[in-house]
Tab-separated table of C-alpha atoms in Angstrom:
chain	number	residue	atom	x	y	z
A	1	MET	CA	-109.271	77.350	139.629
A	2	GLU	CA	-108.261	74.023	139.314
A	3	ASN	CA	-104.553	72.497	139.574
A	4	SER	CA	-105.390	69.877	137.097
A	5	TRP	CA	-105.522	71.905	133.984
A	6	LYS	CA	-103.175	72.161	131.571
A	7	PRO	CA	-103.373	74.283	128.383
A	8	LYS	CA	-103.911	72.373	124.807
A	9	GLY	CA	-100.934	72.696	122.254
A	10	TRP	CA	-102.917	72.480	119.094
A	11	LEU	CA	-104.889	75.510	120.691
A	12	SER	CA	-101.941	77.366	121.389
A	13	ILE	CA	-100.687	77.044	118.080
A	14	LEU	CA	-104.375	77.766	116.706
A	15	TYR	CA	-104.214	80.609	119.086
A	16	GLY	CA	-100.618	81.643	118.077
A	17	PHE	CA	-101.819	82.162	114.315
A	18	VAL	CA	-104.742	83.806	114.763
A	19	LEU	CA	-104.840	85.818	118.086
A	20	GLN	CA	-100.839	86.182	118.194
A	21	PRO	CA	-99.919	87.685	121.466
A	22	PHE	CA	-103.511	86.630	122.898
A	23	THR	CA	-102.284	83.428	122.836
A	24	PHE	CA	-100.258	83.756	125.727
A	25	LEU	CA	-103.104	84.633	128.154
A	26	TYR	CA	-104.615	80.965	127.190
A	27	VAL	CA	-101.259	79.497	128.541
A	28	ASN	CA	-101.507	81.332	131.681
A	29	LYS	CA	-98.579	83.662	131.020
A	30	ALA	CA	-99.655	87.237	131.105
A	31	LYS	CA	-96.401	89.011	131.407
A	32	LEU	CA	-95.602	87.709	128.003
A	33	PHE	CA	-99.150	88.536	126.238
A	34	TRP	CA	-98.122	92.155	127.369
A	35	PHE	CA	-94.629	92.015	126.169
A	36	TYR	CA	-95.423	90.520	122.437
A	37	LEU	CA	-98.418	93.042	122.432
A	38	ILE	CA	-96.192	95.648	122.679
A	39	LEU	CA	-93.730	93.949	120.185
A	40	THR	CA	-96.036	93.513	117.898
A	41	ILE	CA	-97.298	97.171	117.652
A	42	LEU	CA	-93.461	98.146	117.413
A	43	VAL	CA	-92.758	95.572	114.457
A	44	SER	CA	-96.246	97.180	112.939
A	45	LEU	CA	-95.303	100.210	113.482
A	46	ILE	CA	-91.633	99.817	111.844
A	47	ASP	CA	-93.420	97.695	108.845
A	48	THR	CA	-95.870	100.464	108.287
A	49	LYS	CA	-92.808	103.141	107.926
A	50	LEU	CA	-90.474	100.935	105.744
A	51	HIS	CA	-93.561	100.037	103.112
A	52	ALA	CA	-94.523	103.737	103.467
A	53	ILE	CA	-90.919	104.818	102.063
A	54	PRO	CA	-91.525	105.338	98.203
A	55	ASN	CA	-88.599	102.891	97.092
A	56	LYS	CA	-89.898	99.839	95.080
A	57	GLU	CA	-86.247	98.777	94.749
A	58	ALA	CA	-85.000	98.697	98.613
A	59	TRP	CA	-85.288	94.738	99.909
A	60	TYR	CA	-87.559	95.684	102.524
A	61	GLN	CA	-90.158	96.474	100.304
A	62	SER	CA	-90.623	92.594	99.667
A	63	VAL	CA	-90.367	91.742	103.324
A	64	TYR	CA	-92.974	92.256	106.742
A	65	PHE	CA	-91.047	91.839	109.693
A	66	THR	CA	-94.550	91.063	111.383
A	67	TRP	CA	-94.058	87.414	109.782
A	68	LEU	CA	-91.935	87.020	112.527
A	69	ILE	CA	-94.783	87.518	114.893
A	70	PHE	CA	-96.866	84.830	113.363
A	71	LEU	CA	-94.092	82.422	113.437
A	72	ILE	CA	-92.720	83.259	116.930
A	73	CYS	CA	-96.022	83.315	119.136
A	74	PRO	CA	-97.099	79.798	118.188
A	75	LEU	CA	-94.039	78.492	118.618
A	76	HIS	CA	-93.440	79.892	122.182
A	77	ALA	CA	-97.154	79.140	123.122
A	78	PHE	CA	-97.278	75.541	122.063
A	79	LEU	CA	-93.548	75.058	123.960
A	80	ILE	CA	-95.205	76.546	126.940
A	81	SER	CA	-98.083	74.379	126.709
A	82	ARG	CA	-95.721	71.086	126.563
A	83	ARG	CA	-93.974	72.069	129.546
A	84	TYR	CA	-96.463	73.399	131.614
A	85	ASP	CA	-96.219	73.534	135.157
A	86	LYS	CA	-100.015	72.537	136.813
A	87	ALA	CA	-98.994	73.385	140.383
A	88	GLN	CA	-99.194	77.362	139.500
A	89	ILE	CA	-102.246	79.298	139.661
A	90	ARG	CA	-104.369	79.361	136.984
A	91	LYS	CA	-105.691	83.087	136.255
A	92	TRP	CA	-108.956	83.932	135.018
A	93	TYR	CA	-108.105	84.478	131.557
A	94	ALA	CA	-106.251	80.995	130.919
A	95	SER	CA	-109.059	79.273	129.150
A	96	TRP	CA	-110.292	78.992	125.619
A	97	TRP	CA	-113.397	81.120	125.962
A	98	ALA	CA	-111.797	83.950	128.091
A	99	THR	CA	-108.939	84.732	125.973
A	100	LEU	CA	-111.413	84.771	122.825
A	101	VAL	CA	-113.452	87.122	125.221
A	102	CYS	CA	-110.422	89.423	125.755
A	103	PHE	CA	-109.529	89.352	122.034
A	104	VAL	CA	-112.960	90.472	121.337
A	105	VAL	CA	-112.830	93.357	123.843
A	106	VAL	CA	-109.708	94.710	122.823
A	107	PHE	CA	-110.747	94.438	118.983
A	108	ILE	CA	-114.270	96.228	119.755
A	109	LEU	CA	-112.378	99.133	121.495
A	110	THR	CA	-109.706	99.685	118.608
A	111	PHE	CA	-112.461	99.834	116.111
A	112	LEU	CA	-114.464	102.267	118.374
A	113	GLY	CA	-111.103	104.408	118.915
A	114	ARG	CA	-110.170	103.975	115.121
A	115	THR	CA	-113.854	105.020	113.753
A	116	PHE	CA	-114.732	107.765	116.076
A	117	LEU	CA	-111.458	109.529	117.776
A	118	PHE	CA	-107.828	108.890	116.164
A	119	GLU	CA	-106.857	107.404	112.672
A	120	PRO	CA	-103.314	106.637	111.037
A	121	PHE	CA	-102.990	107.969	107.553
A	122	SER	CA	-99.983	107.753	105.249
A	123	ILE	CA	-98.236	110.465	102.690
A	124	PRO	CA	-98.061	109.283	99.268
A	125	ALA	CA	-97.218	112.091	97.332
A	126	LYS	CA	-95.054	115.156	97.807
A	127	SER	CA	-98.027	118.145	97.564
A	128	MET	CA	-97.722	119.086	100.907
A	129	SER	CA	-93.884	118.894	101.136
A	130	PRO	CA	-91.994	120.597	102.943
A	131	ALA	CA	-94.472	119.836	106.237
A	132	LEU	CA	-95.286	116.311	104.945
A	133	ASN	CA	-93.022	114.357	102.610
A	134	PRO	CA	-93.826	110.452	100.730
A	135	GLY	CA	-93.258	108.005	103.649
A	136	ASP	CA	-94.767	110.408	106.803
A	137	GLN	CA	-97.187	108.596	108.806
A	138	LEU	CA	-99.896	110.781	110.225
A	139	ILE	CA	-102.544	110.468	113.053
A	140	VAL	CA	-105.595	112.344	112.497
A	141	SER	CA	-107.998	113.204	114.955
A	142	LYS	CA	-111.694	112.686	113.919
A	143	ARG	CA	-113.498	113.230	117.120
A	144	GLY	CA	-116.385	116.196	115.972
A	145	TYR	CA	-116.623	115.810	112.458
A	146	GLY	CA	-118.991	113.526	111.494
A	147	ASN	CA	-117.740	111.315	109.420
A	148	TYR	CA	-116.900	107.923	110.630
A	149	LYS	CA	-115.356	105.602	108.852
A	150	TYR	CA	-113.490	102.211	109.398
A	151	LEU	CA	-110.781	101.424	106.735
A	152	GLY	CA	-112.701	102.934	104.308
A	153	ILE	CA	-116.137	101.951	105.364
A	154	GLN	CA	-118.994	104.599	106.091
A	155	ILE	CA	-120.142	103.351	109.654
A	156	TYR	CA	-121.645	106.894	110.710
A	157	LYS	CA	-122.077	110.280	109.678
A	158	THR	CA	-123.721	112.998	111.670
A	159	GLU	CA	-123.730	116.969	111.448
A	160	PRO	CA	-119.878	118.011	112.553
A	161	SER	CA	-119.738	119.828	116.378
A	162	GLU	CA	-115.988	121.300	115.578
A	163	ALA	CA	-115.301	123.945	113.129
A	164	LEU	CA	-111.608	123.965	111.239
A	165	GLN	CA	-109.587	127.250	111.634
A	166	ARG	CA	-107.205	129.036	108.831
A	167	GLY	CA	-104.090	126.842	108.781
A	168	ASP	CA	-105.469	123.643	109.834
A	169	VAL	CA	-103.851	120.558	108.114
A	170	VAL	CA	-106.640	118.076	107.149
A	171	VAL	CA	-107.626	114.798	105.785
A	172	PHE	CA	-111.095	114.900	103.685
A	173	GLN	CA	-112.353	112.558	100.854
A	174	TYR	CA	-111.684	113.979	97.194
A	175	PRO	CA	-115.027	115.477	95.896
A	176	GLN	CA	-114.711	114.335	92.759
A	177	ASN	CA	-113.977	110.317	94.112
A	178	PRO	CA	-115.022	110.061	97.885
A	179	SER	CA	-113.275	106.938	98.074
A	180	ILE	CA	-109.877	108.898	97.648
A	181	ASP	CA	-108.780	110.765	100.785
A	182	TYR	CA	-106.705	113.964	100.295
A	183	VAL	CA	-104.498	115.842	102.900
A	184	LYS	CA	-104.196	119.792	102.078
A	185	ARG	CA	-103.820	122.775	104.382
A	186	VAL	CA	-107.130	124.817	105.024
A	187	ILE	CA	-106.606	128.594	103.768
A	188	GLY	CA	-110.231	129.850	103.234
A	189	LEU	CA	-113.372	129.258	105.543
A	190	PRO	CA	-117.104	129.407	104.576
A	191	GLY	CA	-118.251	132.715	103.460
A	192	ASP	CA	-114.589	134.100	102.467
A	193	LYS	CA	-113.192	135.337	99.406
A	194	VAL	CA	-109.572	134.217	98.487
A	195	VAL	CA	-107.775	135.005	95.725
A	196	TYR	CA	-104.727	133.282	94.551
A	197	ARG	CA	-102.503	135.601	92.098
A	198	ASN	CA	-98.764	135.652	91.253
A	199	LYS	CA	-98.116	132.947	93.507
A	200	SER	CA	-99.268	134.892	96.340
A	201	ILE	CA	-102.889	134.404	98.519
A	202	PHE	CA	-105.349	137.375	99.212
A	203	ILE	CA	-108.282	136.367	101.875
A	204	LYS	CA	-111.314	138.571	102.285
A	205	PRO	CA	-112.905	136.852	105.406
A	206	SER	CA	-116.882	136.272	105.888
A	207	CYS	CA	-118.815	139.503	106.585
A	208	LEU	CA	-122.312	139.086	107.301
A	209	ASP	CA	-123.367	142.613	107.213
A	210	GLU	CA	-122.021	143.820	104.084
A	211	SER	CA	-123.020	147.886	104.933
A	212	ALA	CA	-120.756	147.357	107.990
A	213	ASN	CA	-116.833	147.694	108.447
A	214	CYS	CA	-115.718	144.711	107.027
A	215	PRO	CA	-112.243	143.875	106.377
A	216	SER	CA	-110.948	144.406	102.954
A	217	PHE	CA	-108.790	142.139	100.980
A	218	LYS	CA	-105.466	140.954	103.051
A	219	GLU	CA	-102.491	139.124	101.124
A	220	VAL	CA	-101.216	136.207	103.572
A	221	GLU	CA	-97.916	137.158	104.735
A	222	LYS	CA	-95.072	135.002	103.170
A	223	GLU	CA	-91.011	135.286	104.743
A	224	TYR	CA	-88.325	134.057	102.050
A	225	LYS	CA	-85.949	131.780	103.864
A	226	PHE	CA	-83.861	130.084	100.986
A	227	THR	CA	-83.464	128.484	97.258
A	228	ARG	CA	-82.368	125.115	96.916
A	229	SER	CA	-82.358	122.855	93.415
A	230	GLU	CA	-84.802	119.995	93.500
A	231	ASP	CA	-86.089	117.691	90.329
A	232	ASP	CA	-84.173	120.051	87.944
A	233	SER	CA	-85.652	123.059	89.220
A	234	GLU	CA	-85.071	125.663	91.401
A	235	HIS	CA	-87.713	125.922	94.354
A	236	GLU	CA	-87.741	128.872	96.923
A	237	TYR	CA	-89.393	128.240	100.760
A	238	TYR	CA	-91.358	130.778	102.496
A	239	GLN	CA	-92.766	130.615	105.902
A	240	GLU	CA	-96.472	131.586	105.610
A	241	SER	CA	-98.086	132.921	108.508
A	242	LEU	CA	-102.204	132.799	108.740
A	243	GLY	CA	-103.125	133.904	111.471
A	244	LYS	CA	-101.771	132.264	114.469
A	245	VAL	CA	-100.343	129.420	112.064
A	246	SER	CA	-96.826	129.633	110.216
A	247	TYR	CA	-95.765	126.795	108.214
A	248	ASP	CA	-93.090	126.581	105.177
A	249	ILE	CA	-94.265	126.587	101.577
A	250	LYS	CA	-92.374	125.353	98.293
A	251	LEU	CA	-92.455	127.830	94.986
A	252	ASN	CA	-91.125	126.493	91.939
A	253	SER	CA	-89.680	129.808	90.203
A	254	ASN	CA	-89.493	128.191	86.658
A	255	HIS	CA	-93.890	127.202	87.310
A	256	ILE	CA	-96.379	129.808	86.014
A	257	ASP	CA	-99.282	130.136	87.549
A	258	LEU	CA	-101.941	127.725	85.403
A	259	ALA	CA	-105.034	129.883	86.152
A	260	ASN	CA	-106.644	128.905	82.490
A	261	ARG	CA	-107.031	125.931	84.332
A	262	TYR	CA	-108.322	126.654	87.924
A	263	PHE	CA	-112.034	126.198	88.942
A	264	TYR	CA	-114.299	128.474	87.601
A	265	GLN	CA	-117.091	129.925	89.642
A	266	VAL	CA	-119.661	132.196	88.100
A	267	GLY	CA	-119.918	135.902	88.889
A	268	THR	CA	-115.740	135.682	90.200
A	269	GLN	CA	-112.800	136.208	88.502
A	270	GLN	CA	-110.838	133.114	87.232
A	271	ASP	CA	-108.270	133.118	90.428
A	272	GLU	CA	-111.065	134.621	92.797
A	273	TRP	CA	-113.609	132.239	94.152
A	274	LEU	CA	-116.223	133.055	97.194
A	275	ILE	CA	-116.482	129.972	99.575
A	276	PRO	CA	-120.137	128.773	99.768
A	277	ASP	CA	-121.380	127.795	103.119
A	278	ASN	CA	-120.417	124.566	104.302
A	279	HIS	CA	-117.289	124.723	102.496
A	280	TYR	CA	-113.459	125.000	102.651
A	281	PHE	CA	-110.781	126.160	100.480
A	282	VAL	CA	-107.643	124.323	100.956
A	283	LEU	CA	-104.313	124.399	99.259
A	284	GLY	CA	-100.997	122.039	99.091
A	285	ASP	CA	-98.155	123.562	100.568
A	286	ASN	CA	-95.925	122.538	97.316
A	287	ARG	CA	-97.769	125.524	95.438
A	288	ASP	CA	-96.313	124.359	92.164
A	289	ASN	CA	-97.378	120.607	92.463
A	290	SER	CA	-100.323	120.308	94.325
A	291	LEU	CA	-103.924	119.290	92.993
A	292	ASP	CA	-106.042	121.071	95.173
A	293	SER	CA	-109.432	123.859	95.455
A	294	ARG	CA	-107.655	126.103	92.715
A	295	TYR	CA	-108.410	123.596	90.333
A	296	TRP	CA	-111.378	121.297	91.907
A	297	GLY	CA	-113.275	123.765	94.038
A	298	PHE	CA	-114.279	123.558	97.323
A	299	VAL	CA	-114.513	120.984	100.183
A	300	PRO	CA	-117.891	120.213	101.824
A	301	GLU	CA	-117.420	120.123	105.511
A	302	SER	CA	-119.322	116.464	105.089
A	303	ASN	CA	-116.192	115.237	103.433
A	304	ILE	CA	-113.990	116.429	106.568
A	305	VAL	CA	-112.664	113.164	107.856
A	306	GLY	CA	-110.213	114.965	111.120
A	307	ARG	CA	-107.699	117.564	111.818
A	308	VAL	CA	-103.524	116.193	111.374
A	309	THR	CA	-102.409	116.381	115.006
A	310	PHE	CA	-99.296	114.392	114.813
A	311	LYS	CA	-96.817	112.964	112.291
A	312	TRP	CA	-93.638	110.631	112.278
């Protein structure tokens, strides 16, 4: 491109505020674009983690470090535009329209990735402790579950092509209020019979032919690990094994099972459930501090958002 070109200062500032790192493409500095893009991502992750920690009195709860990016990017880009060397080679992205195109392409890729592949979530409560605690960040795999949303807005919905397994930790839309996302562990699959009694789980797997040699109820194994005092109560920690999956659970030794408040299914006992087709039974790992399938029933497979694949 021609060597007489020079980036406009006002546009460098505008792009710096609105597009942040992309302003450095406009001023012909690709290396700075990558530097500030990585810096923006890292700073955003730090802000997300700090503001997810449940400590409202901490100084960082009223501060966002990404504010610095909004100040630094336009200022740095403006200084580059003022001192721009016209003798340098102007790259293809160094124009007002090419910079916008780059931003739109990245936005579309981000939108598609977050909608159909992976989405971040935060843990606000203790119902999945000790595996997941308040402030933990999750990456949820959404591919194959058919429930595709972007920032809470339903984009597309189809029949799921992936089946969940016992022990999977999943994010789903709360059946009684689909605008709220819950995270729990899958305990029972469609057709299973589940009993929760005396803080123990019993599962009778689905059997299509009741006249055949169907498996009977089997208690989910759990092994005692230790006891810890928390919140003025004694909590016992166990390692529970569900198929090939092992995980820790927490039981409050002072808490009595509230079976009279359990979700009642016609034709079963108060603490027993037969899971309908296309539904799942879920529990929190913090068994005595979790609002789950015991109290409100089953999760339709159409409510499943995705499976937790990573936490930090």
